[in-house]
């Protein structure tokens, strides 16, 4: 018989030796076979195992036997086996005698909860044996979505200390087992020698490995969830800012498309909050297969089937070029003096929880623009808006002499929003002068001060002014004539092609010659 402590546990040694990291990334641990679980797992896919106290815990997904009468479904499970389990004397002599399992629930709460039933990976911090973090997905046959949930060891203990579940017959519903039917000692209890367990206990645990109560996740809702996305692997880091008496949990979550989602979770007034910080492109359309953290090197190691990459945990100045995003990352802080994002230290600006909306206002560069009367002007905060901000609402405000401060409402004749959340002001006139501020979630992103130059719209006073304006007009007219000649030439070429009833600009498909 193989010892579970030898065959099915993760190495909890927090050794950051480079060779050890290489081994953990390149050489994947073997999965636990159904035989190791006493044959009481239905087509399982094991994702992780942990050695804690007198037990070994296994996390996997399998076909749900309790749902079989309603169809086929896959549920996530956590199973538990005593370390000293050597099997029974006659019954279960080749299998576990203390094996129990319970469903793990990761769902969006509500009157009709939405379940992410299929666990994909599980992680535990080496310094904290009381928490588990796991990625879950929906079935790929329906609406695709993924979530991250966290679990407390006490909730798992509670499920295993609760009622057992049974089905009286193949046509019966699965119901809790009456306490009067549970033998002594309680099935699943760790003993020094499992071969001494009575047959009544062994027979019961052989036919009743499933617990009635599911293991619920923390905080009523997932840490993060998103549709049209498949999470694969994850690792977790803890950051403590002593001067602020604040702790942050940072999740790095891999996807099947080669991306990593960086998410921070924290508590505010006892309530869990989380937000997406960044998205890294690791390898396009290559599933993330392995992830590991090295605290010694302050790095994240990521592997696909074709490559391994090392990523710094604090990529402050390489990822954030503005105060707004920098102060949201618990690894980073904004230096007002140099206007750069740096690894956090006391004295730098940081506001992960977005509690101080104007923390970056003094760090926003106020740009000045002179615009000629009648021109259109483009104002923008980003050359390309970060993906994590695409779904958030950006609001522009105009501070004018006549109206004071007011929110700009987009319309096709005056104000147009660009794809990068910028603003185009069409046909600027004197009333459009003043300051324009762009806000996201109450925070100032960028600011422009527009001065309208109406000089060219006044009558010239000198001969030189007339000559300059005439020269500019002639130059524009020459460009127009050149463009017109080019268009006429292309028009003539198109007209020589005999396509009946086709406009020169129509899109059409030719019928191939046979």
Short mmCIF file of C-alpha atoms in Angstrom, two decimals:
data_model
loop_
_atom_site.label_atom_id
_atom_site.label_comp_id
_atom_site.label_asym_id
_atom_site.label_seq_id
_atom_site.Cartn_x
_atom_site.Cartn_y
_atom_site.Cartn_z
CA UNK A 1 0.00 0.00 0.00
CA UNK A 2 1.27 3.47 -0.87
CA UNK A 3 1.39 6.05 1.89
CA UNK A 4 -0.67 9.13 1.05
CA UNK A 5 1.96 11.32 2.64
CA UNK A 6 4.50 9.98 0.13
CA UNK A 7 2.39 9.63 -3.01
CA UNK A 8 -0.17 12.38 -3.04
CA UNK A 9 0.98 15.50 -1.22
CA UNK A 10 2.50 18.76 -2.43
CA UNK A 11 5.95 19.62 -1.20
CA UNK A 12 5.25 22.29 1.43
CA UNK A 13 8.94 23.08 1.93
CA UNK A 14 9.33 26.78 1.13
CA UNK A 15 12.71 26.22 -0.51
CA UNK A 16 13.45 28.83 -3.15
CA UNK A 17 16.45 27.06 -4.61
CA UNK A 18 16.51 27.50 -8.39
CA UNK A 19 16.80 23.78 -9.08
CA UNK A 20 13.80 23.07 -6.86
CA UNK A 21 11.73 25.71 -8.67
CA UNK A 22 12.77 24.22 -12.00
CA UNK A 23 11.74 20.74 -10.90
CA UNK A 24 8.35 21.94 -9.63
CA UNK A 25 7.61 23.72 -12.89
CA UNK A 26 8.93 21.30 -15.49
CA UNK A 27 8.18 17.96 -13.87
CA UNK A 28 4.49 17.73 -13.00
CA UNK A 29 3.45 15.59 -10.02
CA UNK A 30 1.58 12.39 -10.81
CA UNK A 31 -2.16 12.43 -10.28
CA UNK A 32 -3.69 10.33 -7.55
CA UNK A 33 -5.45 7.32 -9.03
CA UNK A 34 -8.98 6.23 -8.08
CA UNK A 35 -7.47 3.19 -6.40
CA UNK A 36 -5.88 5.48 -3.84
CA UNK A 37 -9.30 6.80 -2.88
CA UNK A 38 -10.77 3.41 -2.16
CA UNK A 39 -12.52 3.23 -5.56
CA UNK A 40 -15.12 5.68 -4.28
CA UNK A 41 -14.45 8.46 -6.78
CA UNK A 42 -16.39 8.67 -10.04
CA UNK A 43 -13.95 9.37 -12.94
CA UNK A 44 -11.97 11.88 -10.85
CA UNK A 45 -9.61 14.60 -12.06
CA UNK A 46 -7.29 15.48 -9.18
CA UNK A 47 -5.93 19.04 -9.03
CA UNK A 48 -4.09 19.19 -5.68
CA UNK A 49 -3.41 17.65 -2.28
CA UNK A 50 -2.16 18.95 1.06
CA UNK A 51 -0.66 17.47 4.23
CA UNK A 52 -2.28 19.21 7.22
CA UNK A 53 -2.21 17.92 10.78
CA UNK A 54 -3.29 14.28 10.97
CA UNK A 55 -4.98 14.35 7.56
CA UNK A 56 -4.23 14.55 3.85
CA UNK A 57 -6.72 16.59 1.81
CA UNK A 58 -7.38 15.92 -1.88
CA UNK A 59 -9.10 18.34 -4.26
CA UNK A 60 -10.66 17.00 -7.46
CA UNK A 61 -13.69 17.06 -9.75
CA UNK A 62 -15.81 14.05 -10.63
CA UNK A 63 -19.15 12.90 -12.00
CA UNK A 64 -21.76 13.72 -9.33
CA UNK A 65 -23.44 10.48 -8.19
CA UNK A 66 -26.05 12.44 -6.21
CA UNK A 67 -27.18 14.16 -9.43
CA UNK A 68 -27.28 11.07 -11.63
CA UNK A 69 -31.07 10.70 -11.48
CA UNK A 70 -31.43 14.18 -13.00
CA UNK A 71 -28.75 13.80 -15.67
CA UNK A 72 -24.99 14.05 -15.79
CA UNK A 73 -23.09 16.75 -13.94
CA UNK A 74 -19.57 17.30 -12.67
CA UNK A 75 -19.04 18.52 -9.09
CA UNK A 76 -15.92 19.68 -7.27
CA UNK A 77 -14.85 17.73 -4.19
CA UNK A 78 -12.51 17.82 -1.24
CA UNK A 79 -11.63 14.42 0.23
CA UNK A 80 -9.89 13.60 3.49
CA UNK A 81 -7.82 10.61 4.59
CA UNK A 82 -5.98 9.99 7.86
CA UNK A 83 -2.20 9.77 7.48
CA UNK A 84 -2.02 6.57 9.51
CA UNK A 85 -4.67 4.88 7.38
CA UNK A 86 -3.35 1.45 6.31
CA UNK A 87 -6.74 0.02 5.34
CA UNK A 88 -9.00 -2.42 7.13
CA UNK A 89 -8.16 -5.93 8.23
CA UNK A 90 -10.56 -7.83 5.96
CA UNK A 91 -12.92 -5.18 4.57
CA UNK A 92 -11.13 -2.38 2.67
CA UNK A 93 -7.83 -4.09 3.28
CA UNK A 94 -6.46 -2.71 0.00
CA UNK A 95 -8.13 0.70 0.23
CA UNK A 96 -8.56 3.62 2.59
CA UNK A 97 -10.60 3.00 5.70
CA UNK A 98 -11.05 6.69 6.63
CA UNK A 99 -11.81 8.20 3.20
CA UNK A 100 -14.56 10.86 3.17
CA UNK A 101 -15.48 13.46 0.57
CA UNK A 102 -17.67 16.57 0.36
CA UNK A 103 -18.81 18.88 -2.40
CA UNK A 104 -17.04 22.25 -2.74
CA UNK A 105 -19.33 25.14 -3.59
CA UNK A 106 -18.12 28.12 -5.64
CA UNK A 107 -21.12 30.16 -6.76
CA UNK A 108 -22.61 33.62 -7.23
CA UNK A 109 -25.12 34.05 -4.43
CA UNK A 110 -28.77 34.83 -5.08
CA UNK A 111 -32.24 33.35 -5.03
CA UNK A 112 -31.03 31.03 -7.79
CA UNK A 113 -27.25 30.72 -7.29
CA UNK A 114 -25.02 30.40 -10.34
CA UNK A 115 -22.53 27.56 -9.84
CA UNK A 116 -19.00 27.15 -11.12
CA UNK A 117 -18.91 23.38 -10.71
CA UNK A 118 -15.55 22.28 -12.08
CA UNK A 119 -12.42 22.94 -10.00
CA UNK A 120 -9.29 23.47 -12.10
CA UNK A 121 -6.55 24.26 -9.59
CA UNK A 122 -6.03 24.83 -5.86
CA UNK A 123 -3.35 26.73 -3.95
CA UNK A 124 -2.33 27.16 -0.33
CA UNK A 125 0.13 29.69 1.04
CA UNK A 126 3.10 27.94 2.69
CA UNK A 127 2.73 30.30 5.66
CA UNK A 128 -1.03 29.76 6.17
CA UNK A 129 -2.52 26.27 6.50
CA UNK A 130 -6.02 27.57 7.21
CA UNK A 131 -6.94 28.86 3.74
CA UNK A 132 -7.35 27.32 0.30
CA UNK A 133 -7.73 29.25 -2.96
CA UNK A 134 -9.08 27.60 -6.09
CA UNK A 135 -10.08 28.31 -9.69
CA UNK A 136 -13.39 26.97 -11.01
CA UNK A 137 -15.09 26.91 -14.40
CA UNK A 138 -18.53 26.14 -15.73
CA UNK A 139 -19.09 23.20 -18.05
CA UNK A 140 -17.75 24.00 -21.51
CA UNK A 141 -20.98 22.64 -23.00
CA UNK A 142 -22.95 25.71 -21.93
CA UNK A 143 -22.29 29.29 -20.87
CA UNK A 144 -18.53 29.55 -20.33
CA UNK A 145 -17.33 31.32 -17.22
CA UNK A 146 -14.70 31.13 -14.49
CA UNK A 147 -14.35 32.14 -10.86
CA UNK A 148 -11.88 32.19 -7.98
CA UNK A 149 -13.10 31.23 -4.52
CA UNK A 150 -11.40 31.00 -1.13
CA UNK A 151 -12.13 28.41 1.57
CA UNK A 152 -11.46 28.19 5.29
CA UNK A 153 -10.23 24.92 6.82
CA UNK A 154 -12.84 25.23 9.59
CA UNK A 155 -15.62 25.16 7.00
CA UNK A 156 -14.12 21.93 5.63
CA UNK A 157 -13.91 20.47 9.15
CA UNK A 158 -17.55 21.39 9.65
CA UNK A 159 -18.62 19.51 6.54
CA UNK A 160 -16.76 16.35 7.61
CA UNK A 161 -18.17 16.59 11.13
CA UNK A 162 -21.72 16.86 9.80
CA UNK A 163 -24.22 14.35 8.46
CA UNK A 164 -23.50 11.68 5.88
CA UNK A 165 -25.49 11.42 2.64
CA UNK A 166 -27.09 8.26 1.27
CA UNK A 167 -29.46 6.97 -1.40
CA UNK A 168 -31.77 4.23 -0.12
CA UNK A 169 -32.40 2.85 -3.63
CA UNK A 170 -31.50 3.72 -7.20
CA UNK A 171 -34.79 5.61 -7.58
CA UNK A 172 -34.59 7.43 -4.24
CA UNK A 173 -33.43 10.94 -3.53
CA UNK A 174 -30.14 11.48 -1.73
CA UNK A 175 -30.90 12.29 1.91
CA UNK A 176 -28.98 12.79 5.17
CA UNK A 177 -28.26 9.66 7.20
CA UNK A 178 -29.99 9.45 10.57
CA UNK A 179 -27.64 9.77 13.53
CA UNK A 180 -28.96 6.49 14.90
CA UNK A 181 -27.53 4.65 11.87
CA UNK A 182 -23.96 5.94 12.32
CA UNK A 183 -21.68 3.35 14.00
CA UNK A 184 -19.02 4.00 16.62
CA UNK A 185 -16.28 5.12 16.43
CA UNK A 186 -17.51 7.73 13.94
CA UNK A 187 -16.45 6.78 10.39
CA UNK A 188 -13.50 8.87 9.24
CA UNK A 189 -12.05 9.31 12.76
CA UNK A 190 -8.28 8.87 12.85
CA UNK A 191 -7.00 5.94 14.95
CA UNK A 192 -3.54 4.50 15.51
CA UNK A 193 -4.34 1.27 13.66
CA UNK A 194 -7.17 1.24 11.10
CA UNK A 195 -7.01 -2.55 10.85
CA UNK A 196 -8.65 -2.66 14.30
CA UNK A 197 -11.74 -0.77 13.14
CA UNK A 198 -14.93 -2.85 13.45
CA UNK A 199 -16.62 -4.18 10.31
CA UNK A 200 -19.67 -1.99 10.97
CA UNK A 201 -17.52 1.13 10.58
CA UNK A 202 -15.75 -0.18 7.49
CA UNK A 203 -18.97 -1.24 5.79
CA UNK A 204 -20.56 2.10 6.55
CA UNK A 205 -17.68 4.22 5.21
CA UNK A 206 -17.43 2.02 2.12
CA UNK A 207 -21.04 2.81 1.20
CA UNK A 208 -21.26 6.32 2.71
CA UNK A 209 -18.12 8.29 1.75
CA UNK A 210 -20.14 11.38 0.73
CA UNK A 211 -21.00 14.08 3.27
CA UNK A 212 -24.38 15.82 3.20
CA UNK A 213 -23.17 19.39 3.71
CA UNK A 214 -21.25 21.21 0.99
CA UNK A 215 -18.17 23.29 1.79
CA UNK A 216 -19.11 26.91 1.18
CA UNK A 217 -16.63 29.56 0.12
CA UNK A 218 -15.81 32.70 2.08
CA UNK A 219 -17.51 36.10 1.83
CA UNK A 220 -20.72 34.81 0.14
CA UNK A 221 -19.39 35.53 -3.35
CA UNK A 222 -16.32 34.56 -5.38
CA UNK A 223 -13.18 36.66 -5.12
CA UNK A 224 -13.54 37.30 -8.86
CA UNK A 225 -15.59 35.89 -11.71
CA UNK A 226 -15.92 36.56 -15.42
CA UNK A 227 -17.81 35.06 -18.33
CA UNK A 228 -16.26 33.90 -21.63
CA UNK A 229 -13.03 33.07 -19.85
CA UNK A 230 -11.39 29.79 -18.77
CA UNK A 231 -9.12 29.96 -15.72
CA UNK A 232 -6.50 27.21 -15.42
CA UNK A 233 -3.87 27.78 -12.71
CA UNK A 234 -3.34 30.20 -9.84
CA UNK A 235 -0.87 31.28 -7.17
CA UNK A 236 -1.45 33.68 -4.29
CA UNK A 237 0.71 36.19 -2.45
CA UNK A 238 0.12 38.13 0.79
CA UNK A 239 1.30 41.71 1.28
CA UNK A 240 1.30 43.46 4.65
CA UNK A 241 1.69 47.25 4.83
CA UNK A 242 2.57 47.64 8.49
CA UNK A 243 2.37 51.43 8.59
CA UNK A 244 -1.19 51.27 7.24
CA UNK A 245 -2.16 48.16 9.28
CA UNK A 246 -3.47 46.69 6.05
CA UNK A 247 -3.13 43.24 4.47
CA UNK A 248 -3.73 42.49 0.81
CA UNK A 249 -4.14 39.16 -0.97
CA UNK A 250 -2.89 39.18 -4.55
CA UNK A 251 -4.04 36.50 -6.99
CA UNK A 252 -2.21 35.59 -10.19
CA UNK A 253 -4.62 33.56 -12.33
CA UNK A 254 -3.65 31.84 -15.59
CA UNK A 255 -6.03 31.24 -18.49
CA UNK A 256 -6.23 28.80 -21.37
CA UNK A 257 -5.43 31.69 -23.74
CA UNK A 258 -1.99 32.44 -22.29
CA UNK A 259 -2.93 35.40 -20.12
CA UNK A 260 -2.53 36.13 -16.42
CA UNK A 261 -5.12 38.12 -14.47
CA UNK A 262 -3.74 39.98 -11.45
CA UNK A 263 -6.39 40.59 -8.77
CA UNK A 264 -6.16 42.15 -5.31
CA UNK A 265 -8.49 41.32 -2.42
CA UNK A 266 -8.76 43.23 0.86
CA UNK A 267 -11.17 43.85 3.71
CA UNK A 268 -12.89 47.18 4.30
CA UNK A 269 -15.08 47.46 7.39
CA UNK A 270 -15.16 43.67 7.57
CA UNK A 271 -16.43 43.33 3.99
CA UNK A 272 -14.40 41.63 1.29
CA UNK A 273 -13.47 43.79 -1.71
CA UNK A 274 -11.58 42.77 -4.83
CA UNK A 275 -10.58 44.38 -8.10
CA UNK A 276 -8.71 43.53 -11.29
CA UNK A 277 -5.31 45.24 -11.34
CA UNK A 278 -3.66 44.09 -14.55
CA UNK A 279 -3.65 41.55 -17.38
CA UNK A 280 -0.38 40.09 -18.69
CA UNK A 281 0.03 38.49 -22.11
CA UNK A 282 2.36 35.53 -21.56
CA UNK A 283 1.93 33.43 -24.70
CA UNK A 284 -0.95 34.02 -27.05
CA UNK A 285 -3.35 31.06 -27.26
CA UNK A 286 -1.10 28.81 -25.15
CA UNK A 287 -2.76 27.51 -22.00
CA UNK A 288 -0.99 28.30 -18.72
CA UNK A 289 -0.05 24.87 -17.33
CA UNK A 290 2.12 25.63 -14.27
CA UNK A 291 2.64 28.65 -12.02
CA UNK A 292 4.99 29.09 -9.06
CA UNK A 293 6.01 31.96 -6.78
CA UNK A 294 9.54 32.59 -5.51
CA UNK A 295 9.59 34.92 -2.51
CA UNK A 296 13.38 34.88 -2.50
CA UNK A 297 13.54 36.26 -6.03
CA UNK A 298 10.25 38.19 -5.80
CA UNK A 299 9.24 36.55 -9.05
CA UNK A 300 6.42 34.65 -10.66
CA UNK A 301 7.33 31.68 -12.86
CA UNK A 302 4.86 30.69 -15.58
CA UNK A 303 4.99 27.72 -17.95
CA UNK A 304 3.01 26.68 -21.00
CA UNK A 305 3.68 23.56 -23.04
CA UNK A 306 6.28 25.47 -25.06
CA UNK A 307 7.92 28.10 -22.84
CA UNK A 308 8.76 29.23 -19.29
CA UNK A 309 8.75 32.88 -18.26
CA UNK A 310 9.90 34.77 -15.18
CA UNK A 311 7.93 37.87 -14.16
CA UNK A 312 8.79 40.35 -11.41
CA UNK A 313 6.07 40.70 -8.79
CA UNK A 314 6.64 44.46 -8.56
CA UNK A 315 6.65 45.74 -12.15
CA UNK A 316 5.69 49.25 -11.12
CA UNK A 317 7.38 51.60 -13.57
CA UNK A 318 7.12 49.07 -16.40
CA UNK A 319 3.35 48.65 -16.10
CA UNK A 320 2.06 51.98 -14.80
CA UNK A 321 2.90 55.37 -16.29
CA UNK A 322 0.28 57.30 -14.32
CA UNK A 323 -0.62 57.81 -10.68
CA UNK A 324 -4.19 56.51 -11.03
CA UNK A 325 -3.19 52.89 -11.74
CA UNK A 326 0.03 52.91 -9.73
CA UNK A 327 -1.61 53.65 -6.36
CA UNK A 328 -4.08 50.75 -6.81
CA UNK A 329 -1.30 48.12 -6.83
CA UNK A 330 -0.22 47.07 -3.30
CA UNK A 331 3.31 46.36 -4.56
CA UNK A 332 3.71 49.95 -5.79
CA UNK A 333 3.55 53.61 -4.81
CA UNK A 334 3.62 56.89 -6.71
CA UNK A 335 6.53 59.30 -6.25
CA UNK A 336 5.15 62.84 -6.61
CA UNK A 337 8.62 64.39 -6.92
CA UNK A 338 9.75 62.31 -9.89
CA UNK A 339 6.27 61.42 -11.27
CA UNK A 340 7.20 57.75 -11.42
CA UNK A 341 5.77 54.49 -10.07
CA UNK A 342 8.12 52.68 -7.69
CA UNK A 343 8.08 49.62 -5.39
CA UNK A 344 6.16 50.75 -2.31
CA UNK A 345 7.92 52.29 0.65
CA UNK A 346 6.74 54.83 3.26
CA UNK A 347 6.40 58.28 1.75
CA UNK A 348 4.98 57.13 -1.59
CA UNK A 349 1.32 57.54 -2.50
CA UNK A 350 -0.81 54.39 -2.27
CA UNK A 351 -4.59 53.91 -2.19
CA UNK A 352 -5.48 50.32 -3.06
CA UNK A 353 -9.01 50.63 -1.70
CA UNK A 354 -9.69 53.90 -3.58
CA UNK A 355 -10.62 55.60 -0.31
CA UNK A 356 -9.07 58.96 -1.26
CA UNK A 357 -10.46 59.90 -4.66
CA UNK A 358 -8.28 62.99 -5.12
CA UNK A 359 -4.99 61.39 -4.06
CA UNK A 360 -3.59 61.75 -7.58
CA UNK A 361 -5.07 65.14 -8.50
CA UNK A 362 -1.88 67.07 -7.80
CA UNK A 363 0.13 64.54 -9.82
CA UNK A 364 -1.97 64.90 -12.98
CA UNK A 365 -0.20 66.92 -15.66
CA UNK A 366 -2.31 69.92 -16.79
CA UNK A 367 -1.81 70.21 -20.55
CA UNK A 368 -2.31 73.49 -22.41
CA UNK A 369 -3.56 73.56 -26.00
CA UNK A 370 -4.12 76.49 -28.38
CA UNK A 371 -6.85 75.69 -30.92
CA UNK A 372 -7.76 77.74 -33.98
CA UNK A 373 -11.35 78.84 -34.24
CA UNK A 374 -13.40 76.31 -36.27
CA UNK A 375 -10.99 73.42 -35.85
CA UNK A 376 -11.76 70.16 -34.06
CA UNK A 377 -9.58 68.99 -31.18
CA UNK A 378 -8.95 65.55 -29.68
CA UNK A 379 -8.38 65.20 -25.92
CA UNK A 380 -7.26 61.88 -24.49
CA UNK A 381 -5.74 60.31 -21.38
CA UNK A 382 -4.45 57.13 -23.06
CA UNK A 383 -2.79 56.34 -26.36
CA UNK A 384 -4.38 52.92 -25.88
CA UNK A 385 -6.71 52.42 -22.93
CA UNK A 386 -5.66 49.52 -20.63
CA UNK A 387 -7.92 46.51 -21.02
CA UNK A 388 -8.91 46.53 -17.36
CA UNK A 389 -10.43 50.01 -17.80
CA UNK A 390 -12.37 49.33 -21.01
CA UNK A 391 -15.59 48.44 -19.21
CA UNK A 392 -15.44 51.36 -16.77
CA UNK A 393 -17.23 54.66 -17.26
CA UNK A 394 -15.14 57.72 -18.05
CA UNK A 395 -16.73 61.16 -17.59
CA UNK A 396 -15.55 64.45 -19.11
CA UNK A 397 -16.26 67.85 -17.51
CA UNK A 398 -15.90 71.33 -19.02
CA UNK A 399 -15.13 74.39 -16.92
CA UNK A 400 -16.31 77.37 -18.97
CA UNK A 401 -16.68 81.07 -18.17
CA UNK A 402 -20.35 81.12 -19.10
CA UNK A 403 -21.65 77.83 -17.64
CA UNK A 404 -19.13 76.98 -14.96
CA UNK A 405 -18.43 73.24 -14.45
CA UNK A 406 -20.76 70.83 -16.25
CA UNK A 407 -20.70 67.24 -17.48
CA UNK A 408 -20.27 66.80 -21.22
CA UNK A 409 -23.00 64.83 -22.98
CA UNK A 410 -21.88 63.12 -26.16
CA UNK A 411 -23.62 64.00 -29.42
CA UNK A 412 -22.54 63.55 -33.07
CA UNK A 413 -22.47 67.26 -33.89
CA UNK A 414 -20.34 68.58 -31.03
CA UNK A 415 -18.86 66.00 -28.63
CA UNK A 416 -17.72 62.52 -29.72
CA UNK A 417 -16.26 59.78 -27.50
CA UNK A 418 -13.35 57.87 -29.02
CA UNK A 419 -12.67 54.14 -28.64
CA UNK A 420 -9.89 54.97 -26.16
CA UNK A 421 -12.33 57.01 -24.01
CA UNK A 422 -11.02 60.28 -25.36
CA UNK A 423 -13.08 63.33 -26.32
CA UNK A 424 -13.32 65.10 -29.71
CA UNK A 425 -14.68 68.65 -29.64
CA UNK A 426 -15.98 69.57 -33.11
CA UNK A 427 -15.78 73.07 -34.64
CA UNK A 428 -14.32 74.83 -31.64
CA UNK A 429 -15.63 78.30 -30.90
CA UNK A 430 -14.85 80.84 -28.19
CA UNK A 431 -17.38 79.28 -25.80
CA UNK A 432 -15.43 75.98 -25.93
CA UNK A 433 -12.38 77.48 -24.26
CA UNK A 434 -11.52 76.57 -20.69
CA UNK A 435 -10.50 73.49 -18.70
CA UNK A 436 -11.51 69.91 -19.57
CA UNK A 437 -11.16 67.23 -16.87
CA UNK A 438 -11.49 63.48 -17.38
CA UNK A 439 -12.67 61.45 -14.35
CA UNK A 440 -12.94 57.72 -13.71
CA UNK A 441 -14.67 56.58 -10.53
CA UNK A 442 -14.22 60.02 -8.98
CA UNK A 443 -10.48 60.13 -9.72
CA UNK A 444 -8.92 62.65 -12.11
CA UNK A 445 -7.18 60.96 -15.06
CA UNK A 446 -6.07 63.94 -17.14
CA UNK A 447 -6.75 67.63 -17.62
CA UNK A 448 -6.53 70.04 -20.58
CA UNK A 449 -6.75 73.81 -20.75
CA UNK A 450 -7.91 75.00 -24.16
CA UNK A 451 -7.34 78.48 -25.49
CA UNK A 452 -9.28 79.35 -28.65
CA UNK A 453 -7.32 81.47 -31.14
CA UNK A 454 -9.87 83.57 -33.04
CA UNK A 455 -7.23 85.82 -34.67
CA UNK A 456 -7.52 84.23 -38.13
CA UNK A 457 -11.24 85.00 -38.17
CA UNK A 458 -10.71 88.77 -37.87
CA UNK A 459 -10.08 91.02 -40.92
CA UNK A 460 -6.36 91.36 -41.76
CA UNK A 461 -4.85 94.74 -40.90
CA UNK A 462 -1.68 94.69 -43.00
CA UNK A 463 -0.64 93.71 -46.52
CA UNK A 464 1.59 90.96 -45.14
CA UNK A 465 -1.41 89.43 -43.35
CA UNK A 466 -3.32 89.35 -46.64
CA UNK A 467 -0.38 87.76 -48.44
CA UNK A 468 0.09 85.09 -45.75
CA UNK A 469 -3.59 84.15 -45.75
CA UNK A 470 -3.64 84.09 -49.58
CA UNK A 471 -0.53 81.88 -49.63
CA UNK A 472 -2.08 79.47 -47.11
CA UNK A 473 -5.29 79.34 -49.15
CA UNK A 474 -3.40 78.64 -52.38
CA UNK A 475 -1.48 75.83 -50.70
CA UNK A 476 -4.69 74.20 -49.48
CA UNK A 477 -6.27 74.59 -52.94
CA UNK A 478 -3.28 72.91 -54.61
CA UNK A 479 -3.64 69.93 -52.26
CA UNK A 480 -7.32 69.77 -53.14
CA UNK A 481 -6.62 69.82 -56.90
CA UNK A 482 -4.02 67.07 -56.54
CA UNK A 483 -6.41 64.89 -54.56
CA UNK A 484 -9.17 65.53 -57.12
CA UNK A 485 -6.92 64.46 -60.00
CA UNK A 486 -5.99 61.26 -58.18
CA UNK A 487 -9.65 60.50 -57.56
CA UNK A 488 -10.59 61.20 -61.22
CA UNK A 489 -7.84 58.84 -62.39
CA UNK A 490 -9.10 56.03 -60.17
CA UNK A 491 -12.68 56.77 -61.23
CA UNK A 492 -11.70 56.42 -64.89
CA UNK A 493 -10.05 53.06 -64.21
CA UNK A 494 -13.15 51.79 -62.44
CA UNK A 495 -15.50 52.97 -65.21
CA UNK A 496 -13.55 50.96 -67.82
CA UNK A 497 -14.46 47.77 -65.98
CA UNK A 498 -17.75 46.50 -67.36
CA UNK A 499 -19.61 45.46 -64.22
CA UNK A 500 -23.25 46.19 -64.89
CA UNK A 501 -25.30 47.83 -62.16
CA UNK A 502 -22.26 48.09 -59.88
CA UNK A 503 -21.27 51.26 -58.13
CA UNK A 504 -17.46 51.80 -58.16
CA UNK A 505 -17.36 51.65 -54.35
CA UNK A 506 -19.59 48.57 -53.97
CA UNK A 507 -18.11 45.42 -52.48
CA UNK A 508 -18.83 42.36 -54.54
CA UNK A 509 -17.54 38.92 -55.40
CA UNK A 510 -16.55 37.85 -58.86
CA UNK A 511 -17.92 34.67 -60.37
CA UNK A 512 -14.91 32.48 -61.13
CA UNK A 513 -14.29 31.54 -64.75
CA UNK A 514 -15.00 27.93 -65.51
#
